Tab-separated table of C-alpha atoms in Angstrom:
chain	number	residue	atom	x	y	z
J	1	UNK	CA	11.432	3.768	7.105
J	2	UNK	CA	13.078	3.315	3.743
J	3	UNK	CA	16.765	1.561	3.769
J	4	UNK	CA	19.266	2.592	1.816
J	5	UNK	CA	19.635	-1.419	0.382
J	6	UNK	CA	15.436	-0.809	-0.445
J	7	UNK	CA	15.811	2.421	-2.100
J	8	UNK	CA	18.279	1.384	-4.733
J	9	UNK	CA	16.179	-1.043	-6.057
J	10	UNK	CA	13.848	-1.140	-8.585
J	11	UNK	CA	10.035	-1.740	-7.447
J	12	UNK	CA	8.005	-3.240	-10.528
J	13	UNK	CA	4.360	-4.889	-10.562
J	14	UNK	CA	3.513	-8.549	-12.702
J	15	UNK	CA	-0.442	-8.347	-12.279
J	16	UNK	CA	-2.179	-11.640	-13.401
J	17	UNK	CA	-5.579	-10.447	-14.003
J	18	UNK	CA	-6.855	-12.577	-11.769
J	19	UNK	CA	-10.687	-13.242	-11.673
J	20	UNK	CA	-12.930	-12.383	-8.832
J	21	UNK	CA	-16.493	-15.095	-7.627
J	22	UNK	CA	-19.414	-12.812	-8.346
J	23	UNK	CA	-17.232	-10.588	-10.815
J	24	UNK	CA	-17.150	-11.454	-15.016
J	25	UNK	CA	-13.711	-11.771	-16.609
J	26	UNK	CA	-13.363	-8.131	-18.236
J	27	UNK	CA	-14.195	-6.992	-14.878
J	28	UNK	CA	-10.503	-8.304	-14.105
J	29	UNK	CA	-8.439	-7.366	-17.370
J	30	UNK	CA	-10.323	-3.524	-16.668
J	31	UNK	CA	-8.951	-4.005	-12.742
J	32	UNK	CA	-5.456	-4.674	-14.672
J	33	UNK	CA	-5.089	-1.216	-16.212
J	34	UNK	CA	-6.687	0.545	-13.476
J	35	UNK	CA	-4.020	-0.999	-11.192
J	36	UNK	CA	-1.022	0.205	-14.029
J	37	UNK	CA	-1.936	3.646	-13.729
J	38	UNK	CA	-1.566	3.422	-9.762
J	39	UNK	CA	1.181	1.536	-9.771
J	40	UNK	CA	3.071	4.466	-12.319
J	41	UNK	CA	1.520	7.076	-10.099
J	42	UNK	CA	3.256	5.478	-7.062
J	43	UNK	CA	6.595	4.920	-8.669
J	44	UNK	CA	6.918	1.788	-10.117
J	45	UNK	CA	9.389	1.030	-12.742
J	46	UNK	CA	7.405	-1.468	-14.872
J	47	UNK	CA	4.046	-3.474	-15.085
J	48	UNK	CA	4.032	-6.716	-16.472
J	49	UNK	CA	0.639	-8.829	-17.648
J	50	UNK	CA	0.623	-12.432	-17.833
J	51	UNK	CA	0.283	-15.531	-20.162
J	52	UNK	CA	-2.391	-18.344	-18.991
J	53	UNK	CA	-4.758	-20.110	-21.273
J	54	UNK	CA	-7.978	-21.967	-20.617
J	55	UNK	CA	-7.366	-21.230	-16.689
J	56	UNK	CA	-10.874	-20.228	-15.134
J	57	UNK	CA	-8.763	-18.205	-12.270
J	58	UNK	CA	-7.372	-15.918	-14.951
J	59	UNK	CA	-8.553	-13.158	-17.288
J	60	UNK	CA	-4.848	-12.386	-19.214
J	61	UNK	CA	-4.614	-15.240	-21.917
J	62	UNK	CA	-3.454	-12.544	-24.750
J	63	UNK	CA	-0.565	-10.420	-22.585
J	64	UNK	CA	0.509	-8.578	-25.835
J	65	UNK	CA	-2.999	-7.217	-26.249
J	66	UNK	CA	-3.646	-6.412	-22.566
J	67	UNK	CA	0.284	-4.570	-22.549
J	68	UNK	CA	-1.245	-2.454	-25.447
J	69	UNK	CA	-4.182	-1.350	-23.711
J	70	UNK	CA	-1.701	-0.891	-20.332
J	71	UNK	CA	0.889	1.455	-21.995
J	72	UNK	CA	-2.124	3.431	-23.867
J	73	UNK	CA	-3.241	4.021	-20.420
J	74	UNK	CA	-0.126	5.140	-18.875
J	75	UNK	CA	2.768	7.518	-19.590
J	76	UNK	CA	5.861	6.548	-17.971
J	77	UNK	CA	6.205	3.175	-16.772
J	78	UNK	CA	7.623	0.434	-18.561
J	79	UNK	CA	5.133	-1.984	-19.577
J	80	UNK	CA	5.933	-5.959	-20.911
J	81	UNK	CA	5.088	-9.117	-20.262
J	82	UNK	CA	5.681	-11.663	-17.441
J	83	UNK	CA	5.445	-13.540	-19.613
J	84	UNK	CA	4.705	-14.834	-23.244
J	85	UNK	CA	5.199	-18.317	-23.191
J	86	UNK	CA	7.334	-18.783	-26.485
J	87	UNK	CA	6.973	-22.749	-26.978
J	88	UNK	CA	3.469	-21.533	-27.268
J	89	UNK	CA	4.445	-19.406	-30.305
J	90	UNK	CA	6.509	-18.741	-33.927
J	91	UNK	CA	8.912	-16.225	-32.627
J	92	UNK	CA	8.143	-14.338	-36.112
J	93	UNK	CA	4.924	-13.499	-34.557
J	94	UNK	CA	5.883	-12.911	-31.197
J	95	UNK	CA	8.696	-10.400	-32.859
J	96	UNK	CA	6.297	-8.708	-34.370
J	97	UNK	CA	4.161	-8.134	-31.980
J	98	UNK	CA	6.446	-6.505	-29.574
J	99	UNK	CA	7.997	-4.869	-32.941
J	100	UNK	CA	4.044	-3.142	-33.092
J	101	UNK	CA	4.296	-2.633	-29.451
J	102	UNK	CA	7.615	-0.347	-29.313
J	103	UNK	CA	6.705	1.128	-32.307
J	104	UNK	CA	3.354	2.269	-30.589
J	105	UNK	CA	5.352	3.121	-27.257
J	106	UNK	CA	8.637	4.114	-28.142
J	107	UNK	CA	11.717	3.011	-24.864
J	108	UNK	CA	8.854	2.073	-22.824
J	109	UNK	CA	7.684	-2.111	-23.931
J	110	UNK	CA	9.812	-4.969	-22.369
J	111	UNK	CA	9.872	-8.180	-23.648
J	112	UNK	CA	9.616	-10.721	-20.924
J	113	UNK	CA	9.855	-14.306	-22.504
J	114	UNK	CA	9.074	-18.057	-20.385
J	115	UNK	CA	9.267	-21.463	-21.432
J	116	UNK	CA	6.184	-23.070	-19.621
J	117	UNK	CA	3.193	-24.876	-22.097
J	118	UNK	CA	-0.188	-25.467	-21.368
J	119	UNK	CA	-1.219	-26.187	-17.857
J	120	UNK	CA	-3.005	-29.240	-18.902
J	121	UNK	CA	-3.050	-31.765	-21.601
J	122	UNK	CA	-6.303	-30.639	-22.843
J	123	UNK	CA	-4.894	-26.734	-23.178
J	124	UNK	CA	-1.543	-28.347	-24.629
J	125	UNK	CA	-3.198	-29.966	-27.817
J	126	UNK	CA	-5.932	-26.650	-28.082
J	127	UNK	CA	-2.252	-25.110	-28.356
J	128	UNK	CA	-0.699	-27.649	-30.776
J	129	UNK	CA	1.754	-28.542	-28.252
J	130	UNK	CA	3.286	-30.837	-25.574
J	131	UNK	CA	5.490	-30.440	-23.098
J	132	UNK	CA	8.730	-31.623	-24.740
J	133	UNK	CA	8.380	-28.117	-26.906
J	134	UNK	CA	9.708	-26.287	-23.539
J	135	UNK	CA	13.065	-28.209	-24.527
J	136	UNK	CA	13.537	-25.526	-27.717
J	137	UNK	CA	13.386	-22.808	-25.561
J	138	UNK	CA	17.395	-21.742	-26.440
J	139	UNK	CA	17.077	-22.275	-29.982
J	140	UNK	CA	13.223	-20.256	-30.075
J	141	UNK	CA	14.593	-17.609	-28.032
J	142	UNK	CA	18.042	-17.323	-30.305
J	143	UNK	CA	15.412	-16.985	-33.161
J	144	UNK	CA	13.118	-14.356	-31.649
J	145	UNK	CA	16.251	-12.092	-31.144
J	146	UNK	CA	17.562	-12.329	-34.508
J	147	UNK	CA	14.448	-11.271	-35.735
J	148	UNK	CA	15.229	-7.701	-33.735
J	149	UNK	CA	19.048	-7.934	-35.599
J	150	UNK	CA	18.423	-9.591	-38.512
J	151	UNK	CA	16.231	-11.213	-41.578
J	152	UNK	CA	16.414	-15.057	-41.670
J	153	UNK	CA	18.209	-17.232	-44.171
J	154	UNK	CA	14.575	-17.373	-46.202
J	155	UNK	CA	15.471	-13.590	-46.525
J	156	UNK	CA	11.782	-12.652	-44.861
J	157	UNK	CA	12.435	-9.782	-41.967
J	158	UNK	CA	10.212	-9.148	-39.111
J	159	UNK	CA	8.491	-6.079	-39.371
J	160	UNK	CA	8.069	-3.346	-37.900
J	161	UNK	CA	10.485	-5.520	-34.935
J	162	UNK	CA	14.078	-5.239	-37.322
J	163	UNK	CA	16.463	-2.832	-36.196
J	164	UNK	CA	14.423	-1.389	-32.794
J	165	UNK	CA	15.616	-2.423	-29.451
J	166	UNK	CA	13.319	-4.361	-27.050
J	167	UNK	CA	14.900	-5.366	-23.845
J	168	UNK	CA	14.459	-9.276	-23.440
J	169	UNK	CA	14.106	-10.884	-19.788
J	170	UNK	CA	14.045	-14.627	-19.352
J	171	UNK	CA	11.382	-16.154	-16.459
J	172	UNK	CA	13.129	-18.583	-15.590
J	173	UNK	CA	13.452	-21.687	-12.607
J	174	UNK	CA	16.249	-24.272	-12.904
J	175	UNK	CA	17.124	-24.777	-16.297
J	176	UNK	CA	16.069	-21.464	-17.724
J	177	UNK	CA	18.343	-19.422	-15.693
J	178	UNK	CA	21.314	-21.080	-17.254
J	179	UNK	CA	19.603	-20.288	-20.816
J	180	UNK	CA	18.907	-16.627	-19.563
J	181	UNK	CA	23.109	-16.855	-18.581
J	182	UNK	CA	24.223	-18.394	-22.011
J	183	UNK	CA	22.394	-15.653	-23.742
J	184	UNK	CA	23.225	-13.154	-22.247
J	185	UNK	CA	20.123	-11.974	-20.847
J	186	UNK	CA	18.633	-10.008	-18.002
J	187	UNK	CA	17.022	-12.880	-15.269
J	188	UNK	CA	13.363	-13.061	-13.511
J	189	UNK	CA	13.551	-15.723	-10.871
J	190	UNK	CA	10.984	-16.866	-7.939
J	191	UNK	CA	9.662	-17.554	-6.145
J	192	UNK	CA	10.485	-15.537	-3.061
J	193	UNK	CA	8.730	-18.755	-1.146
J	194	UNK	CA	11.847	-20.931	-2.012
J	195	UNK	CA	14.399	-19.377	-1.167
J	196	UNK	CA	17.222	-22.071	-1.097
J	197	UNK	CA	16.193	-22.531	-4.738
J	198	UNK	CA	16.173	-19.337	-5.711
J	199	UNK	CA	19.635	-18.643	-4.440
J	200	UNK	CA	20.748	-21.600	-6.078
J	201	UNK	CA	19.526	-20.050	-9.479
J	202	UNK	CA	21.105	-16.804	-9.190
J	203	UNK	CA	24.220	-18.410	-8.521
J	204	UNK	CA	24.429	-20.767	-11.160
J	205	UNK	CA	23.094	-17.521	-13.405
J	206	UNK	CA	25.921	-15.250	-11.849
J	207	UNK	CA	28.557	-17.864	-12.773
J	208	UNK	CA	27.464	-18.916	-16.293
J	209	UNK	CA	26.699	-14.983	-17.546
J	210	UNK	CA	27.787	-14.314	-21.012
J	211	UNK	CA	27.787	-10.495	-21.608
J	212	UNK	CA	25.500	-9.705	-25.022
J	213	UNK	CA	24.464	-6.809	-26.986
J	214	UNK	CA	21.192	-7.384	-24.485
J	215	UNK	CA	23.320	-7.058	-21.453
J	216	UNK	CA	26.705	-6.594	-20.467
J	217	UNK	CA	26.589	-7.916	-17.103
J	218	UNK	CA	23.759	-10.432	-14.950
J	219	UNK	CA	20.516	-8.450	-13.789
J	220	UNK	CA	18.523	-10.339	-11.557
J	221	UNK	CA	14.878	-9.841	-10.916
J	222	UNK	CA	13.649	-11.767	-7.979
J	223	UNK	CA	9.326	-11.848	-8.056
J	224	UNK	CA	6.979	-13.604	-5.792
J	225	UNK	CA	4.239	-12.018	-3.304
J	226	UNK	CA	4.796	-8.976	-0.870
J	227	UNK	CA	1.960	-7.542	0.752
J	228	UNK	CA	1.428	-4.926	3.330
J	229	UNK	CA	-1.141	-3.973	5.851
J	230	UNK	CA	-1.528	-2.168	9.211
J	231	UNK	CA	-1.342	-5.131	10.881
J	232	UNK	CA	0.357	-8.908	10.615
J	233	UNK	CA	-3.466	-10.375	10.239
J	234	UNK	CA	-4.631	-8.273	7.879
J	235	UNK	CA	-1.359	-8.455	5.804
J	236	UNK	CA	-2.280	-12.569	6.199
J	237	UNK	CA	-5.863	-12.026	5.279
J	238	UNK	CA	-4.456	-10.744	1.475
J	239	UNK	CA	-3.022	-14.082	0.634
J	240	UNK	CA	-5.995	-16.094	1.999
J	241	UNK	CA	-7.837	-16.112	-1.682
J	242	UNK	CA	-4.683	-16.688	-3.695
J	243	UNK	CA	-3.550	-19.603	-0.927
J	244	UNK	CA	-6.982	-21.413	-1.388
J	245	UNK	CA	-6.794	-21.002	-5.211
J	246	UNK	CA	-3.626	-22.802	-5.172
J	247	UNK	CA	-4.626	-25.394	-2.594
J	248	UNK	CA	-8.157	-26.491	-4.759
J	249	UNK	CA	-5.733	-26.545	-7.467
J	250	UNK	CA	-3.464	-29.574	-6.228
J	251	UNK	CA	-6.626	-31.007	-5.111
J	252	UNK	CA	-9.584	-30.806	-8.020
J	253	UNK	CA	-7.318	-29.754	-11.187
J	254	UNK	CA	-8.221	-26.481	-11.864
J	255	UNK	CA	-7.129	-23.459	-10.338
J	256	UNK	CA	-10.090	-21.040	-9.737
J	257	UNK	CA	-11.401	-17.707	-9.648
J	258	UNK	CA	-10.735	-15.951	-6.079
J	259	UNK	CA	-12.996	-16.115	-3.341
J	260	UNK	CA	-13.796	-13.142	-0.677
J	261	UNK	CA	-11.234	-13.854	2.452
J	262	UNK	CA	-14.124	-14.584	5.045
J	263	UNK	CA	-15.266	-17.097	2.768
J	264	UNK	CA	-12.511	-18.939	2.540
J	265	UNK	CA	-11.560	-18.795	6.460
J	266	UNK	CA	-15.122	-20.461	6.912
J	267	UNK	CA	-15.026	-23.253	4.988
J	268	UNK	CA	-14.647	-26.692	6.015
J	269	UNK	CA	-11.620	-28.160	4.425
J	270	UNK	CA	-10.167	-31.838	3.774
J	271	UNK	CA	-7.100	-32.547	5.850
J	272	UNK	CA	-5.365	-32.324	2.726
J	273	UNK	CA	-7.190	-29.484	1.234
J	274	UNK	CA	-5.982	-27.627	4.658
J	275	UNK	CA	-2.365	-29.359	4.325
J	276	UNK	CA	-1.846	-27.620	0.950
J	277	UNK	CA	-3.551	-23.950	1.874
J	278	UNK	CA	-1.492	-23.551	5.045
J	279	UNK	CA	1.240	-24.768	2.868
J	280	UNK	CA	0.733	-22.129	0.175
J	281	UNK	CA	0.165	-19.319	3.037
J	282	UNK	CA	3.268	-20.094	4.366
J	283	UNK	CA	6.762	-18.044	3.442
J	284	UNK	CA	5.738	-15.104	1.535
J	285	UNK	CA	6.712	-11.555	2.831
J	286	UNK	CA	3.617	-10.143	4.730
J	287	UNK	CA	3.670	-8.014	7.765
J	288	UNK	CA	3.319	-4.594	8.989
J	289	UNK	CA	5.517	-1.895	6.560
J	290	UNK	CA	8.290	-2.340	9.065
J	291	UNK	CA	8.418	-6.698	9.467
J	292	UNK	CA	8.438	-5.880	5.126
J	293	UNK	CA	10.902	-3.429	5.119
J	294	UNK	CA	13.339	-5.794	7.565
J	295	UNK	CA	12.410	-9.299	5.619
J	296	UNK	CA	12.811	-7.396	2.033
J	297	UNK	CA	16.683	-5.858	2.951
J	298	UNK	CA	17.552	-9.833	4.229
J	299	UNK	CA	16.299	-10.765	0.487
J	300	UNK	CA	18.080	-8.010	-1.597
J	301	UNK	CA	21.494	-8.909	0.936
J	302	UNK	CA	21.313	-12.481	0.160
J	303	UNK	CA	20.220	-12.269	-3.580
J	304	UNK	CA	22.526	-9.093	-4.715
J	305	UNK	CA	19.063	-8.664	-6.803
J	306	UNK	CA	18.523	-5.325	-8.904
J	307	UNK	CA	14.947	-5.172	-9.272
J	308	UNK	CA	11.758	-6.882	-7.408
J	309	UNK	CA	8.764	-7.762	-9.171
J	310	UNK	CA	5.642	-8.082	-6.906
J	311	UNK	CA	3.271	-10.514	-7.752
J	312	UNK	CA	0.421	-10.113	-5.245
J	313	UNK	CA	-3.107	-10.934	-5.820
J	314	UNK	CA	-5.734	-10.762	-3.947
J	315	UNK	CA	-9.828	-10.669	-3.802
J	316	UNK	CA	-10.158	-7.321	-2.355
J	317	UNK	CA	-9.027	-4.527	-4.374
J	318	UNK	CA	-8.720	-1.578	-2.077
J	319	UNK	CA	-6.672	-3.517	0.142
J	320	UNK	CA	-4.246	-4.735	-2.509
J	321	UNK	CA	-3.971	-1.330	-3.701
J	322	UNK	CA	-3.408	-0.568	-0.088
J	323	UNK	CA	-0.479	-2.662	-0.097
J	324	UNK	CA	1.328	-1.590	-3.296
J	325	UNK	CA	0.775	2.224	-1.727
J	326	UNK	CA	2.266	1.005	1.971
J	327	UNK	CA	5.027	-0.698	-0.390
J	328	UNK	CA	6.206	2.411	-2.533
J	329	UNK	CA	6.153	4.171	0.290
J	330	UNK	CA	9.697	2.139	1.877
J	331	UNK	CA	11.092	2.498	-1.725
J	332	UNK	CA	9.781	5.945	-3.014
J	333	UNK	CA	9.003	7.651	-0.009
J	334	UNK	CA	7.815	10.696	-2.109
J	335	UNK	CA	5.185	9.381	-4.558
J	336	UNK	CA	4.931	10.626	-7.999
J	337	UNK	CA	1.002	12.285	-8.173
């Protein structure tokens, strides 16, 4: 069933250690390497971890660390971050961290880089920061790279990160695609939900592309959820937990661990509890392999995208890692075992 538009694009995996009801934290940072080494089996090209701090709904609040225990548990794929938050951070530090990291796992580590702080106000001052420190993100991320080229003009050099190569990617929405264009640098956009937006982005990214020594010409990345069942329902039943999450989010101020599917589906919700689940249910690609394989080629036509990085999370894990098999099996038809 694979297209030829399908199987000349890259397939990667941005896991975000979510946590489970009923299931302690490690439980879902151990479920993150366990899904890397499945994911490289099948064929994917990379596996990112993610950056969230003082959210009860997620495990990965050190993605460095956790992309350090992912590439010591794999061989092939390409492992990096989606992403560290770098108003969150000296870029010094954040150099030199992916400096250990490529050391470690030589051609393998990628350095994905966003410009989001805290979710809330309380996280923002645990962190030192407010929100106006996302406005630095060009002049941080010019720093972080000359720490790869260069020393600074206090003559300290970042070490072991000087002189090795560490492809950067920018996560960006609105303004950060145009940073991601000025600089050169490779693009991750979403969500796949928006898609108006998104095109919008990769437009305005196409137009405003600078080559660099990073990259001589745009990459796009498009990311958001794909999931993939024997059936339309049960490909709908995946994004149940991860649609409530989000909907008792906009409505209590905290975004949650996920609940079991029929748990959800049983509760009695607020009108606009139910306004912002159907809401966040709504748009992603889910279907049967064939309604995926047909909505994904209308994507890659429209976006001219190299790469697609899924984002799926769900409570159950045997049918999520249903779904990444049903998924590398339209791209890589002949999985790597």
């Amino acid at each position: 069933m694979s297209s030829s538009v399908i199987s000349r694009t890259r397939f990667s995996v941005l896991d975000r250690s979510r946590t489970r009801e009923g299931h302690p934290p490690a439980e879902a940072l151990r479920d993150t390497v366990a899904l890397a080494r499945e994911a490289e089996a099948l064929g994917y090209h990379r596996f990112w971890v993610s950056e969230h701090h003082g959210v009860p709904g997620v495990a990965g609040s050190a993605p460095t660390v956790l992309a350090a225990a992912v590439a010591a548990a794999t061989r092939t794929i390409r492992v990096g971050t989606g992403g560290v938050m770098l108003p969150n951070h000296r870029p010094l530090v954040v150099a030199e961290q992916f400096g250990v990291l490529e050391a470690l796992f030589p051609g393998r580590i990628d350095m994905g880089l966003g410009r989001s702080v805290g979710f809330t106000d309380g996280v923002r001052r645990a962190l030192g920061r407010d929100k106006g420190d996302a406005e630095d993100f060009a002049a941080q991320l010019g720093e972080l790279l000359d720490w790869f080229t260069g020393g600074s003009p206090a003559g300290v050099h970042a070490r072991p990160a000087e002189g090795l190569s560490v492809p950067p990617f920018v996560l960006a929405m609105g303004e950060g695609a145009k940073i991601a264009a000025r600089a050169g640098l490779p693009v991750v956009i979403g969500d796949l939900r928006g898609r108006e937006k998104m095109l919008r982005g990769i437009d305005q990214y196409r137009s405003l592309f600078r080559p660099s020594p990073w990259a001589a010409e745009p990459y796009v990345v498009v990311s958001g959820t794909v999931a993939v069942a024997g059936t339309a329902a049960e490909a709908r039943r995946l994004l149940v937990p991860e649609a409530w999450s989000m909907a008792y989010s906009r409505t209590h101020g905290t975004f949650p661990p996920l609940a079991p599917a029929e748990d959800v589906e049983a509760r009695t919700m607020t009108a606009r509890e139910r306004s912002f689940y159907e809401s966040a249910l709504a748009g992603h690609i889910a279907g049967t392999a064939e309604q995926v394989a047909h909505e994904l080629e209308t994507v890659l036509k429209e976006t001219g995208a190299e790469e697609v990085l899924v984002t799926t999370s769900t409570y159950d894990r045997t049918a999520l890692l249903d779904s990444y098999r049903r998924l590398a099996a339209l791209f890589a038809p002949a999985p790597r075992r």
